[in-house]
């Protein structure tokens, strides 16, 4: 009976250590959401998410896809070795005024979350001085007169 008890204890300890490290590749990000806060039109819309492979096998990111054309993610397709990190760069087009609420879907071979969604949020305000960078503002009087008689 004593041998059985020792064997059971050894098995439980072994199972406990398996739970600590994910088998296969495992994706872990430093944050789920990047908050730009309030930024000015034409400001730098870049941000970074750090990916860590917490698993036992190389993590391969197959695709990073923005929810629209204004959100452009760039991710490294090279395998991320166990314990190593990689950076996903996301660029938002800050020419668009208004709230930012977009997502980026990361598709990988991770056993924990093969499809991982990260978000960017914030607000783009119109720049006060229309001539200092950003998109040129077209005067309203351009083109045909508004009051046709």
PDB file of C-alpha atoms in Angstrom:
ATOM      1  CA  UNK A   1       0.000   0.000   0.000  1.00  0.00           C
ATOM      2  CA  UNK A   2       2.917   2.352   0.742  1.00  0.00           C
ATOM      3  CA  UNK A   3       4.316   1.856  -2.770  1.00  0.00           C
ATOM      4  CA  UNK A   4       0.882   2.588  -4.273  1.00  0.00           C
ATOM      5  CA  UNK A   5       0.668   5.814  -2.225  1.00  0.00           C
ATOM      6  CA  UNK A   6       4.130   6.936  -3.382  1.00  0.00           C
ATOM      7  CA  UNK A   7       3.261   6.133  -6.992  1.00  0.00           C
ATOM      8  CA  UNK A   8       0.010   8.111  -6.741  1.00  0.00           C
ATOM      9  CA  UNK A   9       1.844  11.091  -5.199  1.00  0.00           C
ATOM     10  CA  UNK A  10       4.477  10.950  -7.966  1.00  0.00           C
ATOM     11  CA  UNK A  11       1.735  10.866 -10.629  1.00  0.00           C
ATOM     12  CA  UNK A  12      -0.045  13.846  -9.100  1.00  0.00           C
ATOM     13  CA  UNK A  13       3.202  15.836  -8.958  1.00  0.00           C
ATOM     14  CA  UNK A  14       3.901  14.975 -12.600  1.00  0.00           C
ATOM     15  CA  UNK A  15       0.415  16.085 -13.689  1.00  0.00           C
ATOM     16  CA  UNK A  16       0.876  19.300 -11.682  1.00  0.00           C
ATOM     17  CA  UNK A  17       4.084  20.157 -13.563  1.00  0.00           C
ATOM     18  CA  UNK A  18       2.415  19.458 -16.915  1.00  0.00           C
ATOM     19  CA  UNK A  19      -0.313  21.983 -16.147  1.00  0.00           C
ATOM     20  CA  UNK A  20       2.277  24.715 -15.490  1.00  0.00           C
ATOM     21  CA  UNK A  21       3.731  24.601 -19.032  1.00  0.00           C
ATOM     22  CA  UNK A  22       1.348  24.406 -21.973  1.00  0.00           C
ATOM     23  CA  UNK A  23       2.023  21.490 -24.275  1.00  0.00           C
ATOM     24  CA  UNK A  24       2.683  22.561 -27.839  1.00  0.00           C
ATOM     25  CA  UNK A  25       2.853  26.244 -28.830  1.00  0.00           C
ATOM     26  CA  UNK A  26       1.076  28.753 -26.579  1.00  0.00           C
ATOM     27  CA  UNK A  27       0.333  32.409 -27.366  1.00  0.00           C
ATOM     28  CA  UNK A  28       0.486  35.061 -24.647  1.00  0.00           C
ATOM     29  CA  UNK A  29       0.260  38.824 -25.245  1.00  0.00           C
ATOM     30  CA  UNK A  30       1.467  41.673 -23.024  1.00  0.00           C
ATOM     31  CA  UNK A  31      -1.963  43.347 -23.415  1.00  0.00           C
ATOM     32  CA  UNK A  32      -5.344  42.677 -25.010  1.00  0.00           C
ATOM     33  CA  UNK A  33      -6.140  46.345 -25.753  1.00  0.00           C
ATOM     34  CA  UNK A  34      -4.037  49.358 -26.745  1.00  0.00           C
ATOM     35  CA  UNK A  35      -5.669  52.647 -25.744  1.00  0.00           C
ATOM     36  CA  UNK A  36      -4.403  55.625 -27.755  1.00  0.00           C
ATOM     37  CA  UNK A  37      -6.408  58.002 -25.584  1.00  0.00           C
ATOM     38  CA  UNK A  38      -7.219  61.191 -27.507  1.00  0.00           C
ATOM     39  CA  UNK A  39      -4.805  61.880 -30.342  1.00  0.00           C
ATOM     40  CA  UNK A  40      -4.679  64.572 -33.014  1.00  0.00           C
ATOM     41  CA  UNK A  41      -5.591  63.955 -36.630  1.00  0.00           C
ATOM     42  CA  UNK A  42      -2.461  62.916 -38.547  1.00  0.00           C
ATOM     43  CA  UNK A  43      -0.630  61.830 -35.352  1.00  0.00           C
ATOM     44  CA  UNK A  44       1.431  58.643 -35.213  1.00  0.00           C
ATOM     45  CA  UNK A  45      -1.074  55.790 -35.178  1.00  0.00           C
ATOM     46  CA  UNK A  46       1.467  53.076 -34.458  1.00  0.00           C
ATOM     47  CA  UNK A  47       1.431  50.727 -31.470  1.00  0.00           C
ATOM     48  CA  UNK A  48       2.982  47.404 -30.518  1.00  0.00           C
ATOM     49  CA  UNK A  49       1.813  44.182 -28.938  1.00  0.00           C
ATOM     50  CA  UNK A  50       4.443  41.751 -27.614  1.00  0.00           C
ATOM     51  CA  UNK A  51       3.754  38.060 -28.198  1.00  0.00           C
ATOM     52  CA  UNK A  52       5.402  35.436 -25.977  1.00  0.00           C
ATOM     53  CA  UNK A  53       5.409  31.714 -26.678  1.00  0.00           C
ATOM     54  CA  UNK A  54       4.737  30.126 -23.263  1.00  0.00           C
ATOM     55  CA  UNK A  55       4.553  26.650 -24.784  1.00  0.00           C
ATOM     56  CA  UNK A  56       6.937  23.784 -25.504  1.00  0.00           C
ATOM     57  CA  UNK A  57       6.974  23.964 -29.325  1.00  0.00           C
ATOM     58  CA  UNK A  58       7.560  26.796 -31.854  1.00  0.00           C
ATOM     59  CA  UNK A  59       4.631  29.209 -32.257  1.00  0.00           C
ATOM     60  CA  UNK A  60       3.847  30.131 -35.853  1.00  0.00           C
ATOM     61  CA  UNK A  61       1.641  33.145 -36.572  1.00  0.00           C
ATOM     62  CA  UNK A  62      -0.123  32.366 -39.844  1.00  0.00           C
ATOM     63  CA  UNK A  63      -2.004  35.657 -40.219  1.00  0.00           C
ATOM     64  CA  UNK A  64      -2.676  39.044 -38.615  1.00  0.00           C
ATOM     65  CA  UNK A  65      -5.773  40.733 -40.025  1.00  0.00           C
ATOM     66  CA  UNK A  66      -7.188  44.166 -39.252  1.00  0.00           C
ATOM     67  CA  UNK A  67     -10.948  44.642 -38.982  1.00  0.00           C
ATOM     68  CA  UNK A  68     -10.831  47.298 -41.732  1.00  0.00           C
ATOM     69  CA  UNK A  69      -8.449  48.937 -44.185  1.00  0.00           C
ATOM     70  CA  UNK A  70      -7.637  51.699 -41.687  1.00  0.00           C
ATOM     71  CA  UNK A  71      -6.009  49.201 -39.279  1.00  0.00           C
ATOM     72  CA  UNK A  72      -2.855  47.606 -40.654  1.00  0.00           C
ATOM     73  CA  UNK A  73      -1.063  44.962 -38.545  1.00  0.00           C
ATOM     74  CA  UNK A  74       2.399  43.603 -39.344  1.00  0.00           C
ATOM     75  CA  UNK A  75       3.473  40.346 -37.749  1.00  0.00           C
ATOM     76  CA  UNK A  76       6.577  38.262 -38.189  1.00  0.00           C
ATOM     77  CA  UNK A  77       5.856  34.907 -39.827  1.00  0.00           C
ATOM     78  CA  UNK A  78       9.070  33.353 -38.451  1.00  0.00           C
ATOM     79  CA  UNK A  79       8.537  30.683 -35.766  1.00  0.00           C
ATOM     80  CA  UNK A  80       8.663  32.017 -32.194  1.00  0.00           C
ATOM     81  CA  UNK A  81      10.651  29.521 -30.137  1.00  0.00           C
ATOM     82  CA  UNK A  82       9.425  28.437 -26.669  1.00  0.00           C
ATOM     83  CA  UNK A  83      10.095  31.290 -24.202  1.00  0.00           C
ATOM     84  CA  UNK A  84      10.892  33.751 -27.004  1.00  0.00           C
ATOM     85  CA  UNK A  85       8.968  36.900 -27.965  1.00  0.00           C
ATOM     86  CA  UNK A  86       7.956  38.682 -31.149  1.00  0.00           C
ATOM     87  CA  UNK A  87       6.322  42.057 -31.794  1.00  0.00           C
ATOM     88  CA  UNK A  88       3.134  42.763 -33.715  1.00  0.00           C
ATOM     89  CA  UNK A  89       3.108  46.326 -35.042  1.00  0.00           C
ATOM     90  CA  UNK A  90      -0.321  47.844 -35.629  1.00  0.00           C
ATOM     91  CA  UNK A  91      -0.825  51.119 -37.510  1.00  0.00           C
ATOM     92  CA  UNK A  92      -4.115  53.013 -37.432  1.00  0.00           C
ATOM     93  CA  UNK A  93      -4.873  55.642 -40.096  1.00  0.00           C
ATOM     94  CA  UNK A  94      -5.251  58.812 -37.999  1.00  0.00           C
ATOM     95  CA  UNK A  95      -6.542  60.895 -40.920  1.00  0.00           C
ATOM     96  CA  UNK A  96      -9.990  59.640 -39.898  1.00  0.00           C
ATOM     97  CA  UNK A  97     -11.615  61.807 -37.196  1.00  0.00           C
ATOM     98  CA  UNK A  98     -13.729  60.147 -34.520  1.00  0.00           C
ATOM     99  CA  UNK A  99     -13.618  57.170 -32.186  1.00  0.00           C
ATOM    100  CA  UNK A 100     -11.157  54.310 -32.724  1.00  0.00           C
ATOM    101  CA  UNK A 101     -12.564  50.881 -31.913  1.00  0.00           C
ATOM    102  CA  UNK A 102     -10.911  48.279 -34.122  1.00  0.00           C
ATOM    103  CA  UNK A 103      -9.671  44.752 -33.751  1.00  0.00           C
ATOM    104  CA  UNK A 104      -6.814  42.636 -35.078  1.00  0.00           C
ATOM    105  CA  UNK A 105      -7.286  38.881 -35.389  1.00  0.00           C
ATOM    106  CA  UNK A 106      -4.157  36.769 -34.934  1.00  0.00           C
ATOM    107  CA  UNK A 107      -4.330  33.256 -36.379  1.00  0.00           C
ATOM    108  CA  UNK A 108      -1.620  30.847 -35.188  1.00  0.00           C
ATOM    109  CA  UNK A 109      -0.864  27.236 -34.320  1.00  0.00           C
ATOM    110  CA  UNK A 110      -1.261  27.980 -30.575  1.00  0.00           C
ATOM    111  CA  UNK A 111      -2.972  25.232 -28.627  1.00  0.00           C
ATOM    112  CA  UNK A 112      -4.451  27.681 -26.085  1.00  0.00           C
ATOM    113  CA  UNK A 113      -5.959  30.292 -28.474  1.00  0.00           C
ATOM    114  CA  UNK A 114      -5.521  29.509 -32.193  1.00  0.00           C
ATOM    115  CA  UNK A 115      -7.569  32.637 -32.975  1.00  0.00           C
ATOM    116  CA  UNK A 116      -6.702  35.572 -30.722  1.00  0.00           C
ATOM    117  CA  UNK A 117      -8.373  38.977 -31.034  1.00  0.00           C
ATOM    118  CA  UNK A 118      -6.604  42.116 -29.805  1.00  0.00           C
ATOM    119  CA  UNK A 119      -8.135  45.599 -29.900  1.00  0.00           C
ATOM    120  CA  UNK A 120      -7.138  49.220 -30.367  1.00  0.00           C
ATOM    121  CA  UNK A 121      -9.250  52.077 -29.073  1.00  0.00           C
ATOM    122  CA  UNK A 122      -9.150  55.822 -28.594  1.00  0.00           C
ATOM    123  CA  UNK A 123     -10.300  58.985 -30.308  1.00  0.00           C
ATOM    124  CA  UNK A 124      -8.921  61.103 -33.141  1.00  0.00           C
ATOM    125  CA  UNK A 125      -9.596  64.835 -32.855  1.00  0.00           C
ATOM    126  CA  UNK A 126      -9.396  67.283 -35.737  1.00  0.00           C
ATOM    127  CA  UNK A 127      -6.129  69.180 -35.760  1.00  0.00           C
ATOM    128  CA  UNK A 128      -6.565  72.873 -34.857  1.00  0.00           C
ATOM    129  CA  UNK A 129      -4.171  74.235 -37.476  1.00  0.00           C
ATOM    130  CA  UNK A 130      -5.321  72.754 -40.773  1.00  0.00           C
ATOM    131  CA  UNK A 131      -2.021  73.507 -42.521  1.00  0.00           C
ATOM    132  CA  UNK A 132       0.362  71.649 -40.196  1.00  0.00           C
ATOM    133  CA  UNK A 133       0.558  68.100 -41.536  1.00  0.00           C
ATOM    134  CA  UNK A 134      -2.264  65.620 -41.847  1.00  0.00           C
ATOM    135  CA  UNK A 135      -4.770  65.719 -44.671  1.00  0.00           C
ATOM    136  CA  UNK A 136      -5.262  69.030 -46.487  1.00  0.00           C
ATOM    137  CA  UNK A 137      -8.619  70.609 -45.764  1.00  0.00           C
ATOM    138  CA  UNK A 138     -10.518  71.553 -48.909  1.00  0.00           C
ATOM    139  CA  UNK A 139     -12.275  74.931 -48.642  1.00  0.00           C
ATOM    140  CA  UNK A 140     -16.064  74.736 -48.914  1.00  0.00           C
ATOM    141  CA  UNK A 141     -16.140  77.322 -51.728  1.00  0.00           C
ATOM    142  CA  UNK A 142     -14.237  75.080 -54.161  1.00  0.00           C
ATOM    143  CA  UNK A 143     -16.145  73.935 -57.258  1.00  0.00           C
ATOM    144  CA  UNK A 144     -19.575  75.144 -58.347  1.00  0.00           C
ATOM    145  CA  UNK A 145     -21.334  77.838 -56.296  1.00  0.00           C
ATOM    146  CA  UNK A 146     -23.780  76.478 -53.754  1.00  0.00           C
ATOM    147  CA  UNK A 147     -26.582  78.990 -54.450  1.00  0.00           C
ATOM    148  CA  UNK A 148     -27.731  78.236 -57.991  1.00  0.00           C
ATOM    149  CA  UNK A 149     -30.213  80.832 -59.270  1.00  0.00           C
TER     150      UNK A 149
END
